[in-house]
C-alpha cells in the first residue's frame, strides 16, 4: 500500500490528452513539492516534472504538472506511442521522515 | 556527463548482508548540492526509497529499513555504498543508485530535491 495514491492504469489514443492523479495528505503533498518520474519498460526511472510543475531540459512541453492542496496531477497532451510507460509521483513526507512514492500508473497508448 | 553504475553480487543468502557500490563517473561526488542514495523496486512493482547521504555524512534513512541499513560515501574513490543486513526474500528487488540534487532549481533543500540521475539498476536475489 503506497502512501501516495495513483490509479494503476490509464490509457488514451494518439493525440489525446491524459491526466494521471496523485493523492496524498497534509504531511506530504500538502507541504512539500511533487516530482514525477517516467519509467519506460526495462529502464531506470527518469525525472519528468520537478517542483510540482517544472520540466527538466529536454522534456517536451506536452508534459505538465500541477498541484492543489493534497493532490497533484500529471497531464500529457498530444499523446504519442513513445509515452507508453509507468509514471510515478514522489514527495517527502514530514511525518514518516521519508521519500514516498505513488504506486505507479501504467499508461497504455491504444 | 556524470553517470552512476551499481555493482555487487546478484545473489545473497538469507540472513546475510547485501553490499552494493555505486561508482560516480564523469564528475565529483563532493558537492554540497548532492545527496547520494538508493531506491529499490521489486520486479513488476513500485519504487521504495532506501536512504540517502551527502559527502559530509548527513544521512537520511527509511525508518522501515534503518535498523539494517548502512550507507557510506567514499570521496577518495568517488563512490558510495549500501549495506543491508539480515536480508530475507522480501529484499529481492532491483536496486537503483541515485542522486538527489538540491541545486537543481536552487531550492537548496534536500527535502525539495528531485532525483535527477539514476543508475541502470542491479537485480539482487536473496536465496539459499
mmCIF file of C-alpha atoms in Angstrom:
data_model
loop_
_atom_site.group_PDB
_atom_site.id
_atom_site.type_symbol
_atom_site.label_atom_id
_atom_site.label_comp_id
_atom_site.label_asym_id
_atom_site.label_seq_id
_atom_site.Cartn_x
_atom_site.Cartn_y
_atom_site.Cartn_z
ATOM 1 C CA UNK A 1 0.000 0.000 0.000
ATOM 2 C CA UNK A 2 1.664 3.203 -1.187
ATOM 3 C CA UNK A 3 1.470 6.428 0.799
ATOM 4 C CA UNK A 4 0.606 8.325 -2.381
ATOM 5 C CA UNK A 5 -2.363 7.011 -4.336
ATOM 6 C CA UNK A 6 -2.281 6.766 -8.104
ATOM 7 C CA UNK A 7 -4.623 4.925 -10.457
ATOM 8 C CA UNK A 8 -2.913 1.679 -11.504
ATOM 9 C CA UNK A 9 -3.611 2.245 -15.164
ATOM 10 C CA UNK A 10 -4.554 4.860 -17.716
ATOM 11 C CA UNK A 11 -4.963 4.819 -21.460
ATOM 12 C CA UNK A 12 -5.515 7.022 -24.447
ATOM 13 C CA UNK A 13 -5.261 7.155 -28.178
ATOM 14 C CA UNK A 14 -2.570 9.052 -30.065
ATOM 15 C CA UNK A 15 -3.154 12.779 -29.926
ATOM 16 C CA UNK A 16 -5.401 12.622 -26.882
ATOM 17 C CA UNK A 17 -4.823 14.305 -23.533
ATOM 18 C CA UNK A 18 -4.440 12.087 -20.491
ATOM 19 C CA UNK A 19 -4.279 13.048 -16.831
ATOM 20 C CA UNK A 20 -2.782 10.989 -14.012
ATOM 21 C CA UNK A 21 -3.667 11.856 -10.439
ATOM 22 C CA UNK A 22 -1.623 11.501 -7.266
ATOM 23 C CA UNK A 23 -3.385 11.823 -3.938
ATOM 24 C CA UNK A 24 -1.621 12.332 -0.632
ATOM 25 C CA UNK A 25 -2.059 14.100 2.673
ATOM 26 C CA UNK A 26 -1.109 17.219 4.583
ATOM 27 C CA UNK A 27 2.193 15.694 5.678
ATOM 28 C CA UNK A 28 3.427 15.025 2.165
ATOM 29 C CA UNK A 29 1.873 16.667 -0.909
ATOM 30 C CA UNK A 30 0.152 19.277 1.239
ATOM 31 C CA UNK A 31 3.505 20.521 2.499
ATOM 32 C CA UNK A 32 6.182 19.578 0.013
ATOM 33 C CA UNK A 33 6.901 19.761 -3.686
ATOM 34 C CA UNK A 34 5.982 16.915 -6.011
ATOM 35 C CA UNK A 35 8.207 15.269 -8.592
ATOM 36 C CA UNK A 36 7.116 12.954 -11.365
ATOM 37 C CA UNK A 37 9.164 10.178 -12.939
ATOM 38 C CA UNK A 38 8.678 8.273 -16.164
ATOM 39 C CA UNK A 39 9.835 4.672 -16.343
ATOM 40 C CA UNK A 40 9.982 3.101 -19.767
ATOM 41 C CA UNK A 41 9.862 -0.715 -19.810
ATOM 42 C CA UNK A 42 13.120 -2.282 -18.675
ATOM 43 C CA UNK A 43 14.818 1.016 -17.834
ATOM 44 C CA UNK A 44 15.507 3.179 -14.806
ATOM 45 C CA UNK A 45 13.073 5.966 -13.987
ATOM 46 C CA UNK A 46 13.722 9.393 -15.446
ATOM 47 C CA UNK A 47 12.830 12.773 -13.980
ATOM 48 C CA UNK A 48 9.847 14.196 -15.832
ATOM 49 C CA UNK A 49 8.491 17.015 -13.650
ATOM 50 C CA UNK A 50 10.052 18.655 -10.579
ATOM 51 C CA UNK A 51 8.883 21.300 -8.122
ATOM 52 C CA UNK A 52 5.232 20.479 -8.934
ATOM 53 C CA UNK A 53 5.176 21.867 -12.465
ATOM 54 C CA UNK A 54 8.681 22.400 -13.823
ATOM 55 C CA UNK A 55 10.102 20.451 -16.749
ATOM 56 C CA UNK A 56 13.760 19.460 -16.953
ATOM 57 C CA UNK A 57 15.598 20.444 -20.083
ATOM 58 C CA UNK A 58 14.720 18.056 -22.880
ATOM 59 C CA UNK A 59 11.276 17.088 -21.617
ATOM 60 C CA UNK A 60 8.632 18.067 -24.194
ATOM 61 C CA UNK A 61 6.099 20.699 -23.198
ATOM 62 C CA UNK A 62 3.396 18.098 -23.843
ATOM 63 C CA UNK A 63 4.070 17.092 -20.236
ATOM 64 C CA UNK A 64 2.786 19.334 -17.467
ATOM 65 C CA UNK A 65 2.301 19.061 -13.741
ATOM 66 C CA UNK A 66 0.090 20.749 -11.209
ATOM 67 C CA UNK A 67 -0.621 20.611 -7.512
ATOM 68 C CA UNK A 68 -3.604 21.652 -5.443
ATOM 69 C CA UNK A 69 -3.897 21.013 -1.731
ATOM 70 C CA UNK A 70 -3.013 17.393 -1.058
ATOM 71 C CA UNK A 71 -3.234 16.228 -4.668
ATOM 72 C CA UNK A 72 -1.090 16.519 -7.749
ATOM 73 C CA UNK A 73 -1.629 15.726 -11.387
ATOM 74 C CA UNK A 74 0.417 14.935 -14.440
ATOM 75 C CA UNK A 75 -1.062 15.804 -17.807
ATOM 76 C CA UNK A 76 0.165 14.522 -21.136
ATOM 77 C CA UNK A 77 -1.237 16.176 -24.209
ATOM 78 C CA UNK A 78 -0.799 15.079 -27.813
ATOM 79 C CA UNK A 79 -0.264 11.513 -26.634
ATOM 80 C CA UNK A 80 2.375 9.561 -28.550
ATOM 81 C CA UNK A 81 3.204 5.861 -28.627
ATOM 82 C CA UNK A 82 6.574 6.608 -27.031
ATOM 83 C CA UNK A 83 4.746 7.876 -23.932
ATOM 84 C CA UNK A 84 3.763 4.314 -23.066
ATOM 85 C CA UNK A 85 5.424 3.899 -19.690
ATOM 86 C CA UNK A 86 4.771 3.810 -15.969
ATOM 87 C CA UNK A 87 4.565 7.160 -14.203
ATOM 88 C CA UNK A 88 5.354 7.732 -10.528
ATOM 89 C CA UNK A 89 4.725 10.729 -8.291
ATOM 90 C CA UNK A 90 7.031 11.340 -5.333
ATOM 91 C CA UNK A 91 7.472 13.753 -2.474
ATOM 92 C CA UNK A 92 8.918 13.998 1.033
ATOM 93 C CA UNK A 93 6.667 13.031 3.929
ATOM 94 C CA UNK A 94 7.242 15.103 7.073
ATOM 95 C CA UNK A 95 5.517 12.582 9.352
ATOM 96 C CA UNK A 96 7.241 9.483 8.043
ATOM 97 C CA UNK A 97 10.558 11.302 7.510
ATOM 98 C CA UNK A 98 10.849 9.516 4.210
ATOM 99 C CA UNK A 99 10.585 9.968 0.495
ATOM 100 C CA UNK A 100 7.312 8.428 -0.583
ATOM 101 C CA UNK A 101 6.186 7.300 -3.998
ATOM 102 C CA UNK A 102 2.899 6.597 -5.612
ATOM 103 C CA UNK A 103 2.248 3.043 -6.680
ATOM 104 C CA UNK A 104 2.728 3.977 -10.304
ATOM 105 C CA UNK A 105 0.329 4.398 -13.214
ATOM 106 C CA UNK A 106 0.899 2.297 -16.295
ATOM 107 C CA UNK A 107 -0.045 4.319 -19.344
ATOM 108 C CA UNK A 108 -1.121 2.453 -22.453
ATOM 109 C CA UNK A 109 -1.352 4.190 -25.809
ATOM 110 C CA UNK A 110 -4.088 2.404 -27.719
ATOM 111 C CA UNK B 1 28.417 13.584 -18.485
ATOM 112 C CA UNK B 2 28.065 12.251 -14.982
ATOM 113 C CA UNK B 3 26.939 8.644 -14.721
ATOM 114 C CA UNK B 4 26.137 6.204 -11.952
ATOM 115 C CA UNK B 5 26.867 2.474 -12.066
ATOM 116 C CA UNK B 6 25.831 -0.097 -9.483
ATOM 117 C CA UNK B 7 27.975 -3.130 -8.751
ATOM 118 C CA UNK B 8 27.829 -6.049 -6.372
ATOM 119 C CA UNK B 9 26.720 -9.660 -6.070
ATOM 120 C CA UNK B 10 23.477 -10.584 -7.724
ATOM 121 C CA UNK B 11 22.774 -13.358 -5.234
ATOM 122 C CA UNK B 12 22.804 -13.121 -1.450
ATOM 123 C CA UNK B 13 21.888 -15.806 1.067
ATOM 124 C CA UNK B 14 19.115 -15.206 3.604
ATOM 125 C CA UNK B 15 20.310 -13.638 6.878
ATOM 126 C CA UNK B 16 23.475 -12.371 5.232
ATOM 127 C CA UNK B 17 24.422 -8.781 4.356
ATOM 128 C CA UNK B 18 23.701 -7.311 0.955
ATOM 129 C CA UNK B 19 26.502 -4.996 -0.194
ATOM 130 C CA UNK B 20 26.340 -2.735 -3.239
ATOM 131 C CA UNK B 21 28.548 0.034 -4.539
ATOM 132 C CA UNK B 22 27.669 2.881 -6.867
ATOM 133 C CA UNK B 23 30.527 4.384 -8.830
ATOM 134 C CA UNK B 24 30.193 8.006 -9.894
ATOM 135 C CA UNK B 25 31.948 8.752 -13.171
ATOM 136 C CA UNK B 26 32.301 11.971 -15.110
ATOM 137 C CA UNK B 27 32.090 14.212 -12.072
ATOM 138 C CA UNK B 28 32.809 14.595 -8.385
ATOM 139 C CA UNK B 29 30.819 13.105 -5.566
ATOM 140 C CA UNK B 30 31.881 16.009 -3.343
ATOM 141 C CA UNK B 31 29.332 18.711 -3.957
ATOM 142 C CA UNK B 32 27.235 20.416 -1.343
ATOM 143 C CA UNK B 33 24.257 20.235 -3.693
ATOM 144 C CA UNK B 34 24.144 16.466 -3.932
ATOM 145 C CA UNK B 35 22.752 13.663 -1.847
ATOM 146 C CA UNK B 36 23.598 10.149 -2.932
ATOM 147 C CA UNK B 37 21.488 7.161 -2.151
ATOM 148 C CA UNK B 38 19.433 4.164 -3.052
ATOM 149 C CA UNK B 39 15.940 3.339 -4.265
ATOM 150 C CA UNK B 40 14.657 -0.170 -4.858
ATOM 151 C CA UNK B 41 11.924 -1.739 -6.933
ATOM 152 C CA UNK B 42 10.639 -5.303 -6.650
ATOM 153 C CA UNK B 43 10.148 -6.790 -10.118
ATOM 154 C CA UNK B 44 6.900 -5.514 -11.543
ATOM 155 C CA UNK B 45 6.189 -3.291 -8.550
ATOM 156 C CA UNK B 46 6.640 0.275 -7.348
ATOM 157 C CA UNK B 47 9.562 2.298 -6.038
ATOM 158 C CA UNK B 48 10.770 2.362 -2.429
ATOM 159 C CA UNK B 49 13.282 4.833 -1.042
ATOM 160 C CA UNK B 50 16.040 3.190 0.984
ATOM 161 C CA UNK B 51 18.252 6.051 2.138
ATOM 162 C CA UNK B 52 20.447 8.986 1.161
ATOM 163 C CA UNK B 53 23.651 10.633 2.311
ATOM 164 C CA UNK B 54 25.746 13.665 1.409
ATOM 165 C CA UNK B 55 29.550 13.653 1.188
ATOM 166 C CA UNK B 56 29.812 15.224 4.639
ATOM 167 C CA UNK B 57 27.988 12.328 6.285
ATOM 168 C CA UNK B 58 24.485 13.723 6.740
ATOM 169 C CA UNK B 59 22.268 10.666 6.381
ATOM 170 C CA UNK B 60 18.580 10.053 5.900
ATOM 171 C CA UNK B 61 17.208 6.504 6.099
ATOM 172 C CA UNK B 62 13.856 4.887 5.501
ATOM 173 C CA UNK B 63 12.573 4.199 9.038
ATOM 174 C CA UNK B 64 11.390 0.751 7.952
ATOM 175 C CA UNK B 65 14.940 -0.226 6.971
ATOM 176 C CA UNK B 66 17.037 1.941 9.277
ATOM 177 C CA UNK B 67 17.940 -0.794 11.765
ATOM 178 C CA UNK B 68 19.502 -2.901 8.989
ATOM 179 C CA UNK B 69 20.916 -0.153 6.823
ATOM 180 C CA UNK B 70 24.339 1.429 6.400
ATOM 181 C CA UNK B 71 25.044 3.967 3.684
ATOM 182 C CA UNK B 72 28.512 5.409 3.261
ATOM 183 C CA UNK B 73 30.299 7.743 0.886
ATOM 184 C CA UNK B 74 33.970 7.395 -0.074
ATOM 185 C CA UNK B 75 35.116 10.639 -1.636
ATOM 186 C CA UNK B 76 38.593 9.272 -2.372
ATOM 187 C CA UNK B 77 37.116 6.565 -4.593
ATOM 188 C CA UNK B 78 34.217 8.705 -5.824
ATOM 189 C CA UNK B 79 31.722 6.065 -4.889
ATOM 190 C CA UNK B 80 29.066 5.356 -2.297
ATOM 191 C CA UNK B 81 27.837 2.111 -0.824
ATOM 192 C CA UNK B 82 24.833 0.332 0.616
ATOM 193 C CA UNK B 83 24.872 -2.423 3.202
ATOM 194 C CA UNK B 84 21.614 -4.094 4.205
ATOM 195 C CA UNK B 85 21.916 -6.721 6.880
ATOM 196 C CA UNK B 86 19.806 -9.759 7.750
ATOM 197 C CA UNK B 87 18.233 -9.951 4.320
ATOM 198 C CA UNK B 88 15.181 -12.037 3.515
ATOM 199 C CA UNK B 89 13.360 -12.904 0.314
ATOM 200 C CA UNK B 90 11.465 -9.614 0.546
ATOM 201 C CA UNK B 91 14.735 -7.817 -0.115
ATOM 202 C CA UNK B 92 14.858 -9.386 -3.572
ATOM 203 C CA UNK B 93 14.498 -6.363 -5.841
ATOM 204 C CA UNK B 94 16.216 -4.163 -8.358
ATOM 205 C CA UNK B 95 18.394 -1.657 -6.533
ATOM 206 C CA UNK B 96 18.997 1.750 -8.128
ATOM 207 C CA UNK B 97 21.621 4.196 -7.006
ATOM 208 C CA UNK B 98 20.520 7.777 -7.403
ATOM 209 C CA UNK B 99 21.439 11.419 -6.964
ATOM 210 C CA UNK B 100 19.221 13.962 -5.270
ATOM 211 C CA UNK B 101 20.140 17.432 -6.473
ATOM 212 C CA UNK B 102 19.223 20.260 -4.113
ATOM 213 C CA UNK B 103 20.774 22.716 -6.537
ATOM 214 C CA UNK B 104 18.633 21.572 -9.434
ATOM 215 C CA UNK B 105 16.451 24.638 -9.284
ATOM 216 C CA UNK B 106 18.051 26.469 -6.432
ATOM 217 C CA UNK B 107 15.850 25.194 -3.637
ATOM 218 C CA UNK B 108 18.872 24.350 -1.519
ATOM 219 C CA UNK B 109 16.776 21.828 0.337
ATOM 220 C CA UNK B 110 17.211 18.071 0.268
ATOM 221 C CA UNK B 111 13.507 17.731 1.017
ATOM 222 C CA UNK B 112 12.611 19.572 -2.161
ATOM 223 C CA UNK B 113 15.216 17.866 -4.343
ATOM 224 C CA UNK B 114 14.332 15.766 -7.332
ATOM 225 C CA UNK B 115 16.296 12.641 -8.221
ATOM 226 C CA UNK B 116 17.900 13.882 -11.388
ATOM 227 C CA UNK B 117 20.265 10.984 -12.011
ATOM 228 C CA UNK B 118 19.751 7.227 -11.762
ATOM 229 C CA UNK B 119 21.945 4.203 -12.213
ATOM 230 C CA UNK B 120 20.780 1.478 -14.545
ATOM 231 C CA UNK B 121 19.794 -0.750 -11.639
ATOM 232 C CA UNK B 122 21.015 -4.104 -10.391
ATOM 233 C CA UNK B 123 18.857 -7.106 -9.545
ATOM 234 C CA UNK B 124 19.715 -8.710 -6.250
ATOM 235 C CA UNK B 125 18.112 -12.020 -5.396
ATOM 236 C CA UNK B 126 18.011 -13.323 -1.845
ATOM 237 C CA UNK B 127 18.025 -17.099 -1.941
ATOM 238 C CA UNK B 128 19.873 -20.009 -0.444
#
